[in-house]
Short mmCIF file of N, CA, C and O in Angstrom, two decimals:
data_model
loop_
_atom_site.label_atom_id
_atom_site.label_comp_id
_atom_site.label_asym_id
_atom_site.label_seq_id
_atom_site.Cartn_x
_atom_site.Cartn_y
_atom_site.Cartn_z
N MET A 1 152.96 52.01 -57.88
CA MET A 1 153.72 50.77 -57.32
C MET A 1 153.15 50.23 -56.14
O MET A 1 153.16 48.87 -56.15
N ILE A 2 152.69 50.97 -55.22
CA ILE A 2 151.93 50.33 -53.97
C ILE A 2 150.75 49.59 -54.47
O ILE A 2 150.42 48.62 -54.04
N HIS A 3 150.08 50.14 -55.48
CA HIS A 3 149.03 49.40 -56.08
C HIS A 3 149.31 48.05 -56.54
O HIS A 3 148.58 46.89 -56.43
N THR A 4 150.46 48.04 -57.28
CA THR A 4 150.91 46.76 -57.67
C THR A 4 151.33 45.73 -56.64
O THR A 4 150.95 44.37 -56.85
N ILE A 5 151.95 46.14 -55.64
CA ILE A 5 152.28 45.42 -54.59
C ILE A 5 151.14 44.84 -53.87
O ILE A 5 151.09 43.67 -53.39
N TRP A 6 149.99 45.48 -53.84
CA TRP A 6 148.90 45.22 -53.10
C TRP A 6 148.25 44.16 -53.79
O TRP A 6 147.73 43.23 -53.45
N ASN A 7 148.10 44.35 -54.97
CA ASN A 7 147.47 43.49 -56.03
C ASN A 7 148.19 42.05 -56.09
O ASN A 7 147.68 40.95 -56.08
N TRP A 8 149.57 42.26 -55.76
CA TRP A 8 150.30 40.83 -55.87
C TRP A 8 150.12 40.18 -54.48
O TRP A 8 149.85 39.10 -54.48
N ILE A 9 149.99 41.02 -53.41
CA ILE A 9 149.74 40.17 -52.06
C ILE A 9 148.44 39.74 -52.02
O ILE A 9 148.17 38.69 -51.52
N GLN A 10 147.44 40.41 -52.46
CA GLN A 10 146.01 39.84 -52.54
C GLN A 10 145.88 38.75 -53.52
O GLN A 10 145.21 37.71 -53.08
N PHE A 11 146.52 38.73 -54.63
CA PHE A 11 146.51 37.34 -55.52
C PHE A 11 147.14 36.17 -54.76
O PHE A 11 146.41 35.29 -54.70
N ASN A 12 148.20 36.42 -54.13
CA ASN A 12 148.80 35.37 -53.30
C ASN A 12 148.26 34.90 -52.12
O ASN A 12 148.12 33.76 -51.87
N PHE A 13 147.29 35.84 -51.59
CA PHE A 13 146.44 35.31 -50.47
C PHE A 13 145.56 34.43 -50.94
O PHE A 13 145.05 33.33 -50.37
N TRP A 14 144.95 34.94 -51.94
CA TRP A 14 143.57 34.04 -52.61
C TRP A 14 144.35 32.69 -53.10
O TRP A 14 143.59 31.73 -53.08
N LEU A 15 145.42 32.61 -53.91
CA LEU A 15 145.97 31.32 -54.44
C LEU A 15 146.41 30.47 -53.24
O LEU A 15 146.04 29.26 -53.24
N GLY A 16 146.86 31.16 -52.09
CA GLY A 16 147.17 30.31 -50.91
C GLY A 16 145.76 29.73 -50.39
O GLY A 16 146.04 28.60 -49.66
N LEU A 17 144.89 30.39 -50.16
CA LEU A 17 143.53 30.06 -49.69
C LEU A 17 143.03 29.11 -50.51
O LEU A 17 142.43 27.95 -49.96
N ALA A 18 143.12 29.33 -51.89
CA ALA A 18 142.49 28.13 -52.75
C ALA A 18 143.18 26.71 -52.72
O ALA A 18 142.62 25.73 -52.63
N CYS A 19 144.50 26.76 -52.41
CA CYS A 19 145.28 25.69 -52.28
C CYS A 19 144.98 24.98 -50.91
O CYS A 19 145.04 23.62 -50.82
N LEU A 20 144.97 25.80 -49.87
CA LEU A 20 144.42 25.24 -48.46
C LEU A 20 143.17 24.50 -48.60
O LEU A 20 143.03 23.51 -48.06
N VAL A 21 142.25 25.14 -49.15
CA VAL A 21 140.83 24.60 -49.41
C VAL A 21 140.72 23.16 -50.22
O VAL A 21 140.15 22.24 -50.03
N ALA A 22 141.70 23.36 -51.30
CA ALA A 22 141.71 22.09 -52.28
C ALA A 22 142.32 20.99 -51.41
O ALA A 22 142.01 19.97 -51.37
N GLY A 23 143.27 21.28 -50.55
CA GLY A 23 143.93 20.31 -49.62
C GLY A 23 142.82 19.66 -48.69
O GLY A 23 142.84 18.50 -48.47
N PHE A 24 141.93 20.67 -48.05
CA PHE A 24 141.04 20.10 -47.12
C PHE A 24 139.95 19.23 -47.91
O PHE A 24 139.55 18.31 -47.41
N VAL A 25 139.65 19.81 -49.10
CA VAL A 25 138.64 18.87 -49.89
C VAL A 25 139.12 17.53 -50.20
O VAL A 25 138.32 16.53 -50.07
N VAL A 26 140.48 17.21 -50.39
CA VAL A 26 140.89 15.99 -50.77
C VAL A 26 141.11 15.28 -49.28
O VAL A 26 140.80 14.07 -49.27
N ALA A 27 141.56 15.90 -48.21
CA ALA A 27 142.05 15.17 -47.04
C ALA A 27 140.77 14.85 -46.12
O ALA A 27 140.66 13.77 -45.55
N LEU A 28 139.96 15.77 -45.94
CA LEU A 28 138.92 15.71 -44.88
C LEU A 28 137.91 14.46 -45.13
O LEU A 28 137.72 13.59 -44.43
N PRO A 29 137.53 14.33 -46.49
CA PRO A 29 136.47 13.23 -46.40
C PRO A 29 137.11 11.87 -46.38
O PRO A 29 136.51 10.89 -45.97
N LEU A 30 138.55 11.70 -46.50
CA LEU A 30 139.17 10.51 -46.25
C LEU A 30 139.29 10.21 -44.70
O LEU A 30 139.52 9.18 -44.31
N LEU A 31 139.35 11.28 -43.89
CA LEU A 31 139.69 11.16 -42.39
C LEU A 31 138.39 11.06 -41.52
O LEU A 31 138.69 11.02 -40.46
N LEU A 32 137.24 11.77 -42.12
CA LEU A 32 135.94 11.86 -41.19
C LEU A 32 135.25 10.45 -40.92
O LEU A 32 134.76 10.43 -39.85
N THR A 33 135.17 9.79 -41.70
CA THR A 33 134.36 8.57 -41.60
C THR A 33 135.31 7.30 -41.52
O THR A 33 136.43 7.20 -42.08
N LYS A 34 134.84 6.30 -40.62
CA LYS A 34 135.75 5.16 -40.26
C LYS A 34 135.81 4.39 -41.49
O LYS A 34 137.07 3.85 -41.73
N SER A 35 134.76 4.36 -42.30
CA SER A 35 134.74 3.39 -43.48
C SER A 35 135.92 4.05 -44.50
O SER A 35 136.51 3.14 -45.17
N SER A 36 135.80 5.27 -44.65
CA SER A 36 136.79 5.72 -45.73
C SER A 36 138.10 5.80 -45.21
O SER A 36 139.15 5.62 -45.91
N ARG A 37 138.35 5.82 -43.82
CA ARG A 37 139.63 5.89 -43.19
C ARG A 37 140.32 4.37 -43.62
O ARG A 37 141.47 4.39 -44.00
N LYS A 38 139.66 3.49 -43.41
CA LYS A 38 139.97 2.02 -43.46
C LYS A 38 140.22 1.75 -44.93
O LYS A 38 141.20 1.26 -45.31
N SER A 39 139.35 2.19 -46.01
CA SER A 39 139.60 1.92 -47.22
C SER A 39 140.72 2.79 -47.96
O SER A 39 141.58 2.33 -48.66
N PHE A 40 141.03 4.03 -47.14
CA PHE A 40 142.25 4.93 -47.62
C PHE A 40 143.53 4.07 -47.06
O PHE A 40 144.50 4.21 -47.84
N PHE A 41 143.51 3.73 -45.91
CA PHE A 41 144.84 2.95 -45.35
C PHE A 41 145.16 1.61 -46.12
O PHE A 41 146.24 1.32 -45.98
N ARG A 42 143.92 1.06 -46.74
CA ARG A 42 144.40 -0.11 -47.32
C ARG A 42 144.84 0.32 -48.82
O ARG A 42 145.42 -0.70 -49.40
N SER A 43 144.62 1.42 -49.26
CA SER A 43 144.89 1.69 -50.61
C SER A 43 146.45 1.91 -50.56
O SER A 43 147.18 2.08 -49.67
N SER A 44 146.89 2.26 -51.95
CA SER A 44 148.38 2.43 -52.22
C SER A 44 148.63 3.79 -52.18
O SER A 44 149.84 4.17 -52.20
N TYR A 45 147.63 4.53 -52.10
CA TYR A 45 148.01 6.13 -52.14
C TYR A 45 148.24 6.66 -50.89
O TYR A 45 147.87 6.14 -49.78
N ASP A 46 149.02 7.73 -50.83
CA ASP A 46 149.36 8.45 -49.53
C ASP A 46 148.73 9.71 -49.73
O ASP A 46 148.42 10.26 -50.59
N ILE A 47 148.61 10.40 -48.43
CA ILE A 47 147.83 11.68 -48.35
C ILE A 47 148.76 12.79 -49.05
O ILE A 47 148.39 13.76 -49.57
N GLU A 48 150.10 12.67 -49.16
CA GLU A 48 150.95 13.64 -49.82
C GLU A 48 150.69 13.61 -51.41
O GLU A 48 150.79 14.73 -51.90
N THR A 49 150.37 12.60 -51.96
CA THR A 49 150.39 12.29 -53.38
C THR A 49 148.84 12.93 -53.59
O THR A 49 148.73 13.82 -54.68
N LEU A 50 147.88 12.77 -52.66
CA LEU A 50 146.60 13.31 -53.13
C LEU A 50 146.69 14.73 -52.94
O LEU A 50 146.08 15.57 -53.59
N GLY A 51 147.31 15.29 -51.99
CA GLY A 51 147.40 16.75 -51.78
C GLY A 51 148.29 17.29 -52.83
O GLY A 51 147.86 18.41 -53.17
N ALA A 52 149.24 16.74 -53.37
CA ALA A 52 149.86 17.34 -54.37
C ALA A 52 149.29 17.45 -55.77
O ALA A 52 149.21 18.52 -56.55
N ILE A 53 148.20 16.37 -56.00
CA ILE A 53 147.47 16.33 -57.17
C ILE A 53 146.37 17.60 -56.86
O ILE A 53 146.17 18.27 -57.82
N ALA A 54 145.87 17.71 -55.88
CA ALA A 54 144.80 18.72 -55.52
C ALA A 54 145.49 20.12 -55.57
O ALA A 54 144.93 20.98 -56.15
N LEU A 55 146.72 20.33 -55.38
CA LEU A 55 147.57 21.53 -55.34
C LEU A 55 147.63 21.71 -57.04
O LEU A 55 147.37 22.93 -57.31
N LEU A 56 147.97 20.71 -57.91
CA LEU A 56 148.32 21.03 -59.19
C LEU A 56 146.90 21.46 -59.88
O LEU A 56 147.02 22.35 -60.59
N ILE A 57 145.97 20.86 -59.53
CA ILE A 57 144.66 21.08 -60.12
C ILE A 57 144.21 22.48 -59.44
O ILE A 57 143.61 23.33 -60.59
N ALA A 58 144.48 22.85 -58.38
CA ALA A 58 144.11 24.23 -58.17
C ALA A 58 145.03 25.18 -58.67
O ALA A 58 144.33 26.23 -59.18
N ILE A 59 146.16 25.15 -58.89
CA ILE A 59 147.02 25.97 -59.75
C ILE A 59 146.61 26.20 -61.18
O ILE A 59 146.42 27.28 -61.54
N VAL A 60 146.24 24.91 -61.65
CA VAL A 60 145.87 25.06 -63.15
C VAL A 60 144.58 25.78 -63.47
O VAL A 60 144.19 26.68 -64.09
N VAL A 61 143.53 25.59 -62.30
CA VAL A 61 142.21 26.29 -62.34
C VAL A 61 142.51 27.76 -62.25
O VAL A 61 141.94 28.55 -63.01
N ILE A 62 143.33 28.04 -61.31
CA ILE A 62 143.37 29.54 -61.05
C ILE A 62 144.03 30.24 -62.22
O ILE A 62 143.84 31.44 -62.60
N SER A 63 145.22 29.56 -62.57
CA SER A 63 145.94 30.20 -63.73
C SER A 63 144.99 30.33 -65.09
O SER A 63 145.18 31.31 -65.54
N LEU A 64 144.22 29.32 -65.16
CA LEU A 64 143.06 29.49 -66.57
C LEU A 64 142.21 30.52 -66.15
O LEU A 64 141.88 31.13 -66.95
N TYR A 65 141.72 30.76 -65.08
CA TYR A 65 140.86 31.74 -64.69
C TYR A 65 141.41 33.17 -64.86
O TYR A 65 140.83 34.00 -65.38
N ASN A 66 142.68 33.21 -64.42
CA ASN A 66 143.53 34.55 -64.67
C ASN A 66 143.60 34.79 -66.03
O ASN A 66 143.59 35.88 -66.48
N HIS A 67 144.00 33.86 -66.76
CA HIS A 67 144.27 33.95 -68.23
C HIS A 67 142.70 34.30 -68.93
O HIS A 67 142.94 35.05 -70.01
N LEU A 68 142.09 33.78 -68.76
CA LEU A 68 140.48 33.70 -69.30
C LEU A 68 139.52 34.88 -69.08
O LEU A 68 138.50 34.92 -69.30
N ASP A 69 140.35 35.56 -67.89
CA ASP A 69 139.41 36.51 -67.16
C ASP A 69 138.93 37.67 -68.08
O ASP A 69 139.62 38.41 -68.75
N PRO A 70 137.64 37.99 -68.22
CA PRO A 70 137.11 38.84 -69.36
C PRO A 70 137.40 40.40 -68.89
O PRO A 70 137.69 41.34 -69.67
N SER A 71 137.59 40.65 -67.67
CA SER A 71 137.91 42.13 -67.10
C SER A 71 139.29 42.39 -67.37
O SER A 71 139.67 43.69 -67.44
N GLY A 72 140.33 41.45 -67.69
CA GLY A 72 141.72 41.91 -67.89
C GLY A 72 142.40 42.17 -66.92
O GLY A 72 143.49 42.93 -66.90
N ALA A 73 142.07 41.78 -65.49
CA ALA A 73 142.75 42.28 -64.42
C ALA A 73 144.02 41.47 -64.29
O ALA A 73 144.26 40.68 -64.59
#
């Protein structure tokens, strides 16, 4: 039982880390350079929408990886 709990905690850590990285990948390029900031602020997208899209993509990729994992873990 302790092994199962540890695996669950470990999986949630990596899932949270992957979602955090996906958010950084989406947000940082938009905020680092002046030209990208100007074009982002002129566009109709907001940072929450882009973050939600990145989060959904990360969840789908992680779930596909877990489903297709050849080791069966």
